[in-house]
Amino acid sequence: MVKDDRPRRATSADVARESGVSRATVSYVLNETPDKHISQATRDLVLHTARRLGHVPNPMARALKTGSSNIVVCLIPALTLGFVFDHALDELTRALADRGYALLINRVSGFSRTDAISDLWGHVAPKLVMTIGGTLPHEVGALTSNAPAPVLNDSGIVPHRRVGRMQAEYLISQAHVRIGYAMPEDPLLRVYAEQRFAGVADACAEAGLEAPQIREVDEQVGCHGQAVQDWIAGGVTGVCAHNDDVALLTLAAMENAGLRAPSDLAVIGSDDVPLAAAGLTTVALDIEVCAALFIHEVLTALGEPAMPRPERDILRLVTRSSA
Amino acid sequence: MVKDDRPRRATSADVARESGVSRATVSYVLNETPDKHISQATRDLVLHTARRLGHVPNPMARALKTGSSNIVVCLIPALTLGFVFDHALDELTRALADRGYALLINRVSGFSRTDAISDLWGHVAPKLVMTIGGTLPHEVGALTSNAPAPVLNDSGIVPHRRVGRMQAEYLISQAHVRIGYAMPEDPLLRVYAEQRFAGVADACAEAGLEAPQIREVDEQVGCHGQAVQDWIAGGVTGVCAHNDDVALLTLAAMENAGLRAPSDLAVIGSDDVPLAAAGLTTVALDIEVCAALFIHEVLTALGEPAMPRPERDILRLVTRSSA
DNA sequence: TTGTACGCGTTATCAG
DNA sequence: CTGATAACGCGTACAA
């Protein structure tokens, strides 16, 4: 059990009493309220006692009065996002903290009690709700539909369709004419995956090629081995993988089967995760640009001044040995 | 700017007025307060109006009165934790949600304004603070030292020292007598890495072998290539990698150099990430057990009844082709 | 600068 | 047994 022996937090009333001023004065000093002229003497006094008492304004009281907290809640799907989004979240955390906000992340997984789904808003009243990860399981839908704050979606930050297009266009430029697509079976990945696949299909269609051959894969090497067999049997010579993780598993399966990339089968991934440096051709996602775009979106939604959107392209083709 | 057009949330006073009862009655009904006997008729009436109005009790008002919210804040370091912890966080989120709590995650990264470090407690007043990831950057220290709630550390959940021991013991059982250690240079990984290394050193010492040869590695294949050269030059035949990601990079570097595992150099990782299935011998971390342990710790700290700790060992050796 | 009402749910005290 | 009244928690902001 939580035995909370910690001393009661000092309230603004404590600071007021110790300073011999009114609570209002304390509030004005601590908030640097404009149009309220407090003498430098009392200001210093209040500041000093506040620090001495370790006063931290009670967030609930403040939020209760204000109507909403300075909290931004980010809803993310229950999967490993990978380092691109992780980095973006880190940068966003910092950017928000510097402006007096706090970023709190909630991994929305399936709940046992269905009525617990939207209980989150019974615990926290954020100023802004954002979603990341592109997935919309029904829980996220339930959560956003009755959120006590505006909701910001991450759609549009990463141009998934263009990712797929770039993958396919590169393979096509390398004279591949039958393209395969490694589609993750995880439903949480589907929103992104289908956009990326659409881009691949676009490029194939424009080049006059037949539609890409989709194979669903999980996280087992065996499954990828089967997919590889299917592709080769189908005359496929180049495969676009939904992301680098998938691509690396495909390459591993090929290695197990004694096949070599790109001669037996070319593989191109997406994201440029660290392990991709081992030789995976991929469409790199610029983590700095990605983070900057997120920050721009969120700050704008909050009405905070934001840096202009970065001009550098978020996508970049990185050719290595696998394709 | 956030233009918040959404209608004001219905308050308990609204429900009371619409139902023709007092606010107290509404509170009693909604909270099923013991020792308060409300007639079934008014109970139904209140419940119905509350649902009709979509009333969700204001979390701040409740928390203000109660003294603390039903929020658990988890502090994690600003790095990609990987799927083991991600899974644990997902299970924990669900377990807490089922019991009326909310798990909110804060990625504590470096802040520009140093005084923003502990501002988190100016935004949210959790009932419990927990840390995951084993890292103690100074920000986490600052955050936990003045947290407005008890702090629970994850130390002890994963027996890192035993991880290292198991790695080394396996290599030793395979007749390796000179052991190398691939240590990540990322300072955020250090807390874990040094415990794991200590386990490796333990095993070497007990077997009468010389101390393991440490090489620091980053996320570049080139760096790993250099480390591999060093190890081989130093007579090392088996390497313990801090985790699977490091191990896979080492293997990739070996492949680039035309070396083969385990004949030229045996490599053993830890965690058993999905990609490890491609052929990496590793000390698998049981994600179910890991999650269960976390849940047990947190629920116990909250004074909630918890399932007994799982008996299955959290670690398991998985031998594949790399060692 | 100060007094004080307010935001909203909780709970001790009281009345029917 | 049912339900109402009112004070409380704590910071904010308007009137004085």
XYZ file of C-alpha atoms (C1' of nucleotides) in Angstrom:
678
model
C 0.000 0.000 0.000
C 1.078 3.526 -0.651
C 2.068 4.891 2.704
C 2.466 8.512 1.881
C 4.514 10.064 4.641
C 5.606 13.001 2.601
C 4.723 16.330 4.194
C 1.706 18.150 2.907
C 2.586 20.384 0.018
C 2.800 24.030 0.881
C -0.215 25.885 -0.459
C -0.358 29.424 -1.650
C -2.136 30.203 1.601
C 0.914 28.992 3.479
C 3.110 31.246 1.434
C 0.721 34.124 2.031
C 0.638 33.633 5.781
C 4.402 33.235 6.074
C 4.887 36.334 3.992
C 2.251 38.311 5.805
C 0.399 39.116 2.592
C -2.867 38.014 1.046
C -3.352 34.960 -1.109
C -4.221 37.216 -3.988
C -0.859 38.895 -3.799
C 0.889 35.564 -3.842
C -1.026 34.570 -6.906
C -0.202 37.809 -8.692
C 3.456 37.536 -7.902
C 3.776 33.924 -8.878
C 1.893 34.402 -12.119
C 3.497 37.708 -12.968
C 0.018 38.944 -13.707
C 0.145 41.904 -16.092
C -1.462 45.163 -15.008
C -0.903 44.238 -11.407
C 1.852 46.292 -9.916
C 3.345 44.636 -6.901
C 6.189 46.399 -5.137
C 9.564 44.865 -5.673
C 9.898 44.335 -1.930
C 6.816 42.173 -1.490
C 7.548 40.478 -4.766
C 10.950 39.389 -3.528
C 9.505 38.420 -0.184
C 6.807 36.243 -1.707
C 9.181 34.664 -4.183
C 11.601 33.901 -1.416
C 9.100 32.321 0.935
C 7.595 30.346 -1.931
C 10.967 28.910 -2.733
C 11.764 28.350 0.904
C 8.542 26.436 1.429
C 9.008 24.590 -1.831
C 5.634 25.773 -2.964
C 4.351 24.232 -6.175
C 0.888 25.456 -7.102
C -1.662 22.700 -6.857
C -2.327 21.677 -10.440
C -5.877 20.590 -9.779
C -6.906 23.785 -8.093
C -5.413 25.841 -10.855
C -6.944 23.700 -13.546
C -10.283 23.686 -11.819
C -10.375 27.431 -11.843
C -8.866 27.887 -15.276
C -11.107 25.320 -16.883
C -8.354 23.203 -18.303
C -4.840 22.166 -17.557
C -1.736 22.842 -19.561
C -1.543 19.196 -20.388
C -1.329 17.783 -23.869
C -2.317 14.155 -24.050
C -0.916 12.074 -26.849
C -2.765 8.891 -27.699
C -0.560 6.243 -29.216
C -1.408 2.723 -30.300
C -0.213 -0.224 -28.277
C 2.747 -1.118 -30.399
C 6.383 -0.225 -30.659
C 6.400 2.976 -32.612
C 10.050 2.916 -33.418
C 12.649 5.512 -33.030
C 11.289 8.045 -35.501
C 8.177 8.746 -33.506
C 9.979 8.233 -30.240
C 12.351 10.974 -31.204
C 9.513 13.195 -32.284
C 7.820 12.667 -28.948
C 11.012 13.551 -27.132
C 11.432 16.758 -29.047
C 7.794 17.591 -28.591
C 8.048 16.963 -24.869
C 10.898 19.390 -24.660
C 9.279 22.031 -26.840
C 6.093 21.917 -24.816
C 7.895 21.919 -21.487
C 9.756 25.037 -22.530
C 6.427 26.732 -23.093
C 4.805 25.666 -19.888
C 2.977 22.586 -21.079
C 3.382 18.952 -20.198
C 3.127 16.123 -22.695
C 1.614 12.976 -21.293
C 1.399 9.851 -23.366
C -1.318 7.263 -23.109
C -0.898 3.917 -24.791
C -4.400 2.979 -25.702
C -4.714 -0.752 -25.648
C -7.785 -2.876 -25.529
C -9.620 -2.643 -22.265
C -11.373 -5.472 -20.516
C -14.168 -3.298 -19.222
C -15.522 -1.653 -22.318
C -16.897 1.228 -20.299
C -13.363 1.936 -19.154
C -12.489 3.036 -22.632
C -13.220 6.679 -22.271
C -12.547 6.874 -18.560
C -9.342 8.639 -19.376
C -11.208 11.916 -19.462
C -12.360 11.206 -15.961
C -8.757 11.452 -14.869
C -7.230 14.203 -16.890
C -8.588 17.227 -18.695
C -5.999 18.163 -21.284
C -5.939 21.317 -23.290
C -5.248 19.387 -26.449
C -5.472 15.774 -27.475
C -3.279 14.455 -30.234
C -2.946 11.069 -31.803
C 0.134 9.505 -33.263
C 0.746 6.250 -35.008
C -1.908 6.591 -37.603
C -4.024 3.837 -36.256
C -7.592 4.220 -35.308
C -8.659 1.213 -33.326
C -12.142 1.681 -32.026
C -10.760 2.665 -28.630
C -9.059 5.693 -30.079
C -12.233 6.602 -31.862
C -14.203 6.349 -28.642
C -11.590 8.362 -26.860
C -11.381 11.168 -29.368
C -15.083 11.426 -30.038
C -15.830 12.653 -26.559
C -12.525 14.199 -25.683
C -12.800 17.261 -23.484
C -10.452 19.120 -25.788
C -9.720 19.608 -29.470
C -8.167 16.603 -31.166
C -5.219 16.786 -33.500
C -4.445 13.905 -35.802
C -1.019 13.122 -37.136
C -2.317 12.379 -40.578
C -0.351 14.278 -43.134
C 2.885 14.574 -41.208
C 4.460 11.592 -42.865
C 3.506 11.250 -46.528
C 3.076 7.505 -46.455
C 1.763 7.261 -49.940
C 4.820 9.020 -51.229
C 7.000 6.649 -49.224
C 5.570 3.721 -51.142
C 5.882 5.601 -54.390
C 9.544 6.322 -53.790
C 10.235 2.711 -52.939
C 8.612 1.439 -56.098
C 10.061 4.125 -58.320
C 13.530 3.199 -57.198
C 12.996 -0.481 -57.882
C 11.509 0.364 -61.257
C 14.516 2.538 -62.050
C 16.623 -0.523 -61.376
C 14.761 -2.349 -64.130
C 12.498 -4.394 -61.918
C 9.192 -5.017 -63.604
C 7.402 -7.269 -61.171
C 7.084 -5.727 -57.724
C 6.110 -7.402 -54.489
C 4.796 -5.819 -51.311
C 5.416 -7.074 -47.786
C 2.385 -6.056 -45.792
C 2.405 -6.478 -42.010
C -0.580 -8.389 -40.751
C -0.752 -6.418 -37.523
C -4.025 -4.504 -37.785
C -2.533 -1.628 -35.843
C -0.066 -1.071 -38.644
C -2.665 -1.235 -41.345
C -3.570 2.427 -41.621
C -0.036 3.336 -42.563
C 0.627 0.144 -44.481
C -2.261 0.602 -46.816
C -1.265 4.139 -47.628
C 2.254 3.033 -48.369
C 1.021 0.200 -50.495
C -1.196 2.576 -52.417
C 1.881 4.578 -53.323
C 3.598 1.467 -54.581
C 0.571 0.615 -56.643
C 0.488 4.147 -58.034
C 4.067 3.925 -59.232
C 3.524 0.518 -60.788
C 0.430 1.666 -62.593
C 2.130 4.765 -63.929
C 5.020 2.695 -65.193
C 2.637 0.375 -66.917
C 3.535 -2.532 -64.690
C 1.157 -5.045 -63.260
C -0.129 -4.529 -59.751
C 2.269 -5.377 -56.921
C 1.964 -8.803 -55.394
C 0.993 -8.431 -51.752
C 2.068 -10.921 -49.122
C 1.059 -10.599 -45.515
C 3.840 -11.188 -43.035
C 4.106 -11.385 -39.297
C 7.168 -11.216 -37.115
C 8.274 -14.778 -37.755
C 11.100 -15.481 -40.131
C 9.259 -18.538 -41.361
C 6.387 -16.466 -42.580
C 8.772 -14.257 -44.500
C 10.418 -17.306 -46.018
C 7.091 -18.386 -47.408
C 6.461 -14.929 -48.777
C 9.850 -14.912 -50.466
C 9.089 -18.220 -52.113
C 5.766 -16.900 -53.340
C 7.310 -13.792 -54.783
C 10.047 -15.621 -56.601
C 7.564 -18.166 -57.895
C 5.474 -15.250 -59.106
C 8.342 -13.714 -61.009
C 8.834 -10.867 -58.596
C 12.350 -9.448 -58.537
C 11.938 -6.493 -56.237
C 10.024 -6.160 -52.985
C 8.872 -3.066 -51.164
C 8.595 -3.726 -47.457
C 6.249 -1.744 -45.289
C 9.155 -0.675 -43.132
C 12.733 -1.548 -42.273
C 11.803 -4.071 -39.639
C 9.802 -6.022 -42.149
C 12.522 -5.655 -44.742
C 15.194 -6.933 -42.384
C 13.115 -9.975 -41.552
C 12.651 -10.637 -45.241
C 16.387 -10.392 -45.798
C 16.964 -12.752 -42.894
C 14.564 -15.248 -44.402
C 16.371 -14.978 -47.740
C 19.681 -15.584 -46.068
C 18.270 -18.665 -44.392
C 17.108 -19.888 -47.784
C 20.487 -19.253 -49.349
C 19.198 -16.399 -51.465
C 21.038 -13.145 -51.963
C 19.842 -9.579 -52.305
C 19.551 -7.918 -54.685
C 20.453 -10.576 -57.240
C 17.798 -13.110 -56.251
C 15.404 -10.565 -54.872
C 15.862 -6.856 -54.247
C 14.418 -5.510 -51.013
C 13.761 -1.918 -50.081
C 12.539 -0.775 -46.694
C 11.453 2.472 -45.174
C 12.364 4.558 -42.137
C 16.126 4.012 -42.015
C 16.323 2.482 -38.589
C 19.839 2.059 -37.173
C 20.061 -1.570 -38.234
C 19.352 -0.560 -41.803
C 22.934 0.658 -41.903
C 23.861 -2.978 -42.197
C 23.022 -2.785 -45.882
C 19.364 -2.064 -46.368
C 18.292 0.272 -49.134
C 15.513 2.334 -47.713
C 13.430 5.486 -47.851
C 14.793 7.395 -44.907
C 12.471 9.397 -42.733
C 14.233 12.499 -41.506
C 13.707 12.392 -37.772
C 14.549 16.044 -37.309
C 12.064 17.170 -39.922
C 9.484 14.791 -38.581
C 9.890 16.134 -35.076
C 9.805 19.717 -36.306
C 6.576 19.103 -38.168
C 4.947 17.605 -35.121
C 6.053 20.490 -32.984
C 4.777 22.957 -35.544
C 1.365 21.316 -35.657
C 0.948 21.105 -31.937
C 2.174 24.587 -31.134
C -0.065 26.028 -33.803
C -3.029 24.150 -32.424
C -2.227 25.557 -29.008
C -1.999 29.053 -30.369
C 1.652 29.282 -29.464
C 4.121 30.956 -31.810
C 5.936 28.297 -33.748
C 8.960 28.088 -35.971
C 8.094 27.944 -39.649
C 7.710 24.489 -41.077
C 11.055 23.044 -42.116
C 11.683 23.117 -45.821
C 13.876 20.082 -46.109
C 12.090 17.077 -47.556
C 11.146 14.592 -44.891
C 11.945 11.691 -47.239
C 15.272 10.719 -48.703
C 16.321 7.666 -50.640
C 19.272 5.833 -49.134
C 20.752 3.227 -51.413
C 22.718 0.430 -49.872
C 23.332 -3.122 -50.951
C 19.928 -4.736 -50.659
C 18.392 -3.135 -53.745
C -5.269 28.448 -32.255
C -7.461 26.054 -30.395
C -10.949 27.243 -31.049
C -12.853 25.144 -28.633
C -16.450 25.156 -29.728
C -17.351 22.006 -27.915
C -20.249 22.454 -25.524
C -19.427 22.892 -21.880
C -19.282 19.586 -20.091
C -22.304 18.803 -17.994
C -21.510 19.271 -14.328
C -22.953 17.354 -11.448
C -24.995 20.463 -10.706
C -26.591 20.146 -14.129
C -27.502 16.568 -13.423
C -28.879 17.574 -10.043
C -31.024 20.342 -11.459
C -32.359 18.230 -14.311
C -33.145 15.460 -11.868
C -34.632 17.751 -9.298
C -32.327 16.554 -6.568
C -29.347 17.991 -4.755
C -25.757 17.807 -5.866
C -24.993 15.662 -2.871
C -27.483 13.064 -3.979
C -25.936 12.985 -7.417
C -22.551 12.448 -5.885
C -23.827 9.652 -3.667
C -25.463 7.861 -6.531
C -22.578 8.197 -8.922
C -20.043 7.055 -6.368
C -22.218 4.363 -4.876
C -21.223 5.758 -1.515
C -21.561 3.114 1.194
C -23.756 3.903 4.183
C -25.797 6.231 2.048
C -29.120 4.733 1.189
C -30.708 6.303 -1.821
C -34.029 5.018 -3.062
C -33.928 2.997 -6.229
C -36.209 5.502 -7.916
C -33.980 8.541 -7.462
C -30.956 6.393 -8.147
C -32.325 5.383 -11.521
C -33.409 8.920 -12.230
C -29.983 10.366 -11.492
C -28.179 7.645 -13.384
C -30.419 8.217 -16.353
C -30.032 11.972 -16.444
C -26.312 11.657 -15.988
C -26.091 9.376 -18.955
C -28.448 11.529 -20.967
C -26.365 14.622 -20.306
C -23.152 12.711 -20.895
C -21.929 13.758 -17.524
C -18.311 12.955 -16.763
C -17.210 14.171 -13.368
C -14.652 16.919 -13.624
C -11.349 15.240 -12.821
C -9.785 18.339 -11.350
C -12.605 19.097 -8.987
C -12.644 15.546 -7.770
C -8.887 15.438 -7.421
C -8.815 18.779 -5.714
C -11.174 17.567 -3.058
C -9.721 14.087 -2.757
C -6.145 15.289 -2.574
C -4.863 13.282 -5.459
C -5.965 11.886 -8.747
C -6.147 8.290 -9.814
C -3.299 8.879 -12.167
C -0.114 6.891 -12.272
C 2.716 8.680 -14.010
C 5.455 6.614 -15.543
C 8.732 8.353 -16.212
C 10.700 6.843 -19.043
C 14.000 7.901 -20.529
C 14.108 9.520 -23.934
C 15.090 6.490 -25.932
C 13.370 3.662 -27.701
C 12.639 1.201 -24.970
C 11.934 -1.682 -27.240
C 9.066 -4.042 -27.351
C 9.571 -5.707 -23.975
C 8.879 -2.586 -21.993
C 6.359 -1.372 -24.516
C 4.405 -4.531 -23.970
C 4.702 -4.187 -20.220
C 3.384 -0.653 -20.428
C 0.460 -1.810 -22.525
C -0.490 -4.513 -20.065
C -0.040 -2.134 -17.186
C -2.231 0.446 -18.868
C -4.971 -2.102 -19.220
C -4.622 -3.475 -15.697
C -4.787 -0.008 -14.219
C -7.676 1.074 -16.402
C -9.652 -1.920 -15.235
C -9.182 -0.760 -11.679
C -10.085 2.852 -12.256
C -6.646 4.305 -12.746
C -5.019 5.914 -15.734
C -1.416 5.380 -16.745
C 0.210 8.421 -18.269
C 3.710 8.252 -19.624
C 6.169 11.091 -19.626
C 9.322 10.875 -21.672
C 11.779 12.855 -19.681
C 14.278 14.399 -22.019
C 16.656 17.229 -21.436
C 14.950 20.530 -21.009
C 16.214 23.840 -22.245
C 14.931 25.749 -19.275
C 16.418 23.987 -16.319
C 13.694 25.245 -14.059
C 11.211 23.446 -16.273
C 12.560 20.137 -15.115
C 10.217 19.573 -12.256
C 7.331 21.567 -13.675
C 5.611 18.310 -14.390
C 4.230 18.305 -10.869
C 2.745 21.673 -11.588
C 0.566 19.991 -14.186
C -0.410 16.677 -12.753
C -0.654 15.263 -9.250
C -0.438 11.505 -9.618
C -1.139 8.995 -6.914
C 1.998 7.098 -7.776
C 5.096 7.826 -9.797
C 7.039 5.020 -11.368
C 10.175 4.924 -13.430
C 11.089 2.494 -16.131
C 14.143 2.083 -18.232
C 16.666 1.972 -15.466
C 18.211 5.246 -16.397
C 18.781 8.033 -13.986
C 19.580 11.159 -15.936
C 19.648 14.065 -13.596
C 16.212 15.122 -14.781
C 14.660 11.957 -13.463
C 16.407 12.479 -10.182
C 15.068 16.009 -9.965
C 11.639 14.811 -10.888
C 11.449 11.982 -8.397
C 13.063 13.816 -5.523
C 10.187 16.217 -5.203
C 7.417 14.139 -6.651
C 4.050 14.740 -5.016
C 3.582 10.994 -4.633
C 5.495 7.858 -3.745
C 8.023 6.773 -6.338
C 8.426 3.221 -7.527
C 11.577 2.180 -9.335
C 11.786 -0.664 -11.778
C 15.059 -1.880 -10.388
C 14.856 -5.537 -9.655
C 12.223 -6.433 -12.198
C 14.703 -7.524 -14.806
C 17.744 -9.257 -13.290
C 20.266 -7.607 -15.549
C 23.252 -9.027 -13.801
C 21.903 -12.506 -14.290
C 21.309 -11.719 -17.956
C 25.000 -11.070 -18.407
C 25.871 -14.126 -16.383
C 23.696 -16.357 -18.550
C 25.224 -14.950 -21.708
C 28.735 -15.598 -20.546
C 27.983 -18.986 -19.047
C 26.605 -20.159 -22.343
C 29.634 -18.989 -24.263
C 31.903 -20.600 -21.705
C 29.966 -23.845 -22.025
C 30.732 -23.667 -25.715
C 34.446 -23.707 -24.902
C 35.068 -20.025 -25.419
C 37.798 -18.804 -23.113
C 38.243 -15.215 -24.140
C 35.031 -13.226 -23.909
C 34.265 -9.809 -25.339
C 31.575 -7.375 -24.301
C 29.795 -4.941 -26.610
C 28.865 -1.984 -24.471
C 26.569 0.709 -25.898
C 28.010 4.164 -25.545
C 24.611 5.764 -25.069
C 24.700 7.053 -21.498
C 21.004 6.383 -21.128
C 21.677 2.687 -21.583
C 24.511 2.611 -19.121
C 22.631 1.743 -15.957
C 21.450 -1.516 -17.447
C 24.574 -2.123 -19.477
C 26.883 -1.993 -16.511
C 24.785 -4.427 -14.550
C 24.766 -6.828 -17.459
C 28.468 -6.469 -17.928
C 29.008 -7.168 -14.247
C 27.227 -10.474 -14.709
C 29.490 -11.348 -17.603
C 32.517 -10.473 -15.524
C 31.187 -12.609 -12.678
C 30.878 -15.646 -14.877
C 34.320 -15.161 -16.373
C 35.898 -14.787 -12.967
C 34.200 -17.871 -11.631
C 35.371 -19.867 -14.598
C 38.869 -18.662 -14.049
C 38.937 -16.741 -17.297
C 40.456 -13.358 -17.826
C 38.210 -10.331 -17.618
C 35.980 -9.689 -20.628
C 37.280 -7.248 -23.214
C 34.922 -4.281 -23.378
C 34.377 -2.326 -26.568
C 32.103 0.663 -26.746
C 29.828 0.732 -29.751
C 27.342 3.164 -31.177
C 24.669 2.597 -33.771
C 27.010 2.677 -36.736
C 28.068 -0.512 -38.420
C 31.525 0.922 -38.884
C 32.016 1.226 -35.174
C 31.042 -2.379 -34.726
C 33.445 -3.394 -37.446
C 36.271 -1.815 -35.522
C 35.180 -3.553 -32.356
C 35.118 -6.896 -34.132
C 38.640 -6.364 -35.387
C 39.779 -5.506 -31.883
C 38.201 -8.564 -30.386
C 39.634 -10.921 -32.933
C 43.032 -9.307 -32.609
C 42.723 -9.794 -28.875
C 41.955 -13.466 -29.200
C 38.317 -13.140 -28.296
C 36.130 -15.888 -29.725
C 32.794 -15.078 -28.135
C 31.062 -11.747 -27.571
C 28.245 -10.858 -25.221
C 26.271 -7.935 -26.589
C 24.356 -5.651 -24.304
C 21.181 -6.434 -26.170
C 19.899 -7.863 -29.428
C 20.083 -4.599 -31.293
C 23.749 -4.314 -30.517
C 24.293 -7.984 -31.347
C 22.588 -7.662 -34.704
C 24.731 -4.687 -35.619
C 27.799 -6.659 -34.655
C 26.681 -9.529 -36.843
C 26.050 -7.125 -39.692
C 29.546 -5.712 -39.310
C 30.950 -9.222 -39.361
C 29.055 -10.037 -42.506
C 30.423 -6.907 -44.128
C 33.914 -8.019 -43.170
C 33.366 -11.490 -44.570
C 33.395 -13.081 -41.136
C 30.964 -15.732 -40.026
C 29.298 -16.455 -36.701
C 29.956 -18.472 -34.671
C 33.074 -19.840 -36.347
C 34.982 -16.572 -36.564
C 33.267 -14.966 -33.613
C 30.288 -16.140 -31.613
C 27.745 -13.489 -30.663
C 25.037 -13.689 -28.063
C 22.456 -11.012 -27.477
C 19.711 -10.413 -24.987
C 15.974 -9.665 -25.093
C 14.912 -11.836 -28.033
C 13.519 -9.105 -30.225
C 11.601 -10.281 -33.290
C 14.593 -9.872 -35.572
C 16.584 -12.195 -33.350
C 14.585 -15.000 -34.901
C 16.815 -14.531 -37.914
C 19.476 -16.539 -36.137
C 20.631 -14.746 -33.042
C 21.369 -16.733 -29.916
C 20.051 -14.693 -27.057
C 18.850 -14.542 -23.494
C 15.146 -14.103 -23.995
C 13.194 -11.819 -21.724
C 9.731 -13.239 -21.172
C 7.474 -10.326 -21.999
C 4.491 -11.838 -20.229
C 6.393 -12.402 -17.029
C 7.956 -8.984 -17.297
C 4.561 -7.364 -17.688
C 3.104 -9.396 -14.844
C 5.910 -8.359 -12.538
C 5.394 -4.721 -13.347
C 1.685 -5.007 -12.769
C 2.274 -6.778 -9.506
C 4.620 -4.082 -8.266
C 2.380 -1.222 -9.216
C -0.843 -2.689 -7.921
C 0.814 -3.577 -4.657
C 2.157 -0.068 -4.331
C -1.339 1.236 -4.908
C -2.769 -1.071 -2.301
C -4.831 -2.887 -4.870
C -5.203 -6.648 -4.720
C -2.811 -8.199 -7.189
C -2.250 -11.588 -8.703
C 0.659 -13.447 -7.147
C 3.983 -12.963 -8.813
C 4.446 -15.313 -11.732
C 6.676 -18.267 -11.006
C 8.059 -18.779 -14.454
C 11.616 -17.556 -14.833
C 11.767 -14.265 -16.655
C 14.936 -15.337 -18.474
C 15.382 -18.148 -20.932
C 18.292 -19.071 -23.130
C 17.429 -19.313 -26.814
C 20.122 -20.898 -28.900
C 20.190 -20.174 -32.580
C 22.991 -20.056 -35.082
C 25.056 -17.079 -33.970
C 26.636 -18.743 -30.951
C -2.927 45.245 -2.235
C -6.788 42.999 -0.137
C -11.322 40.680 0.438
C -14.024 37.382 -1.578
C -16.768 34.884 -4.877
C -16.015 31.214 -8.010
C -15.045 26.522 -10.244
C -17.020 21.525 -9.073
C -17.245 17.412 -6.711
C -17.093 15.494 -1.930
C -18.595 14.636 2.572
C -19.857 15.857 7.389
C -23.845 17.547 9.527
C -28.783 18.066 9.716
C -33.800 17.733 8.829
C -37.787 15.312 7.389
C -34.161 5.559 5.849
C -33.826 9.668 2.288
C -32.189 13.431 1.017
C -30.724 18.513 1.612
C -27.491 22.165 3.232
C -23.189 23.881 3.432
C -18.299 23.858 4.138
C -14.101 22.469 2.095
C -9.890 22.028 -1.107
C -6.726 25.760 -3.546
C -5.643 28.942 -6.868
C -7.673 32.808 -9.662
C -9.447 37.251 -10.745
C -12.845 40.905 -10.078
C -14.403 44.618 -7.196
C -13.052 47.525 -3.750
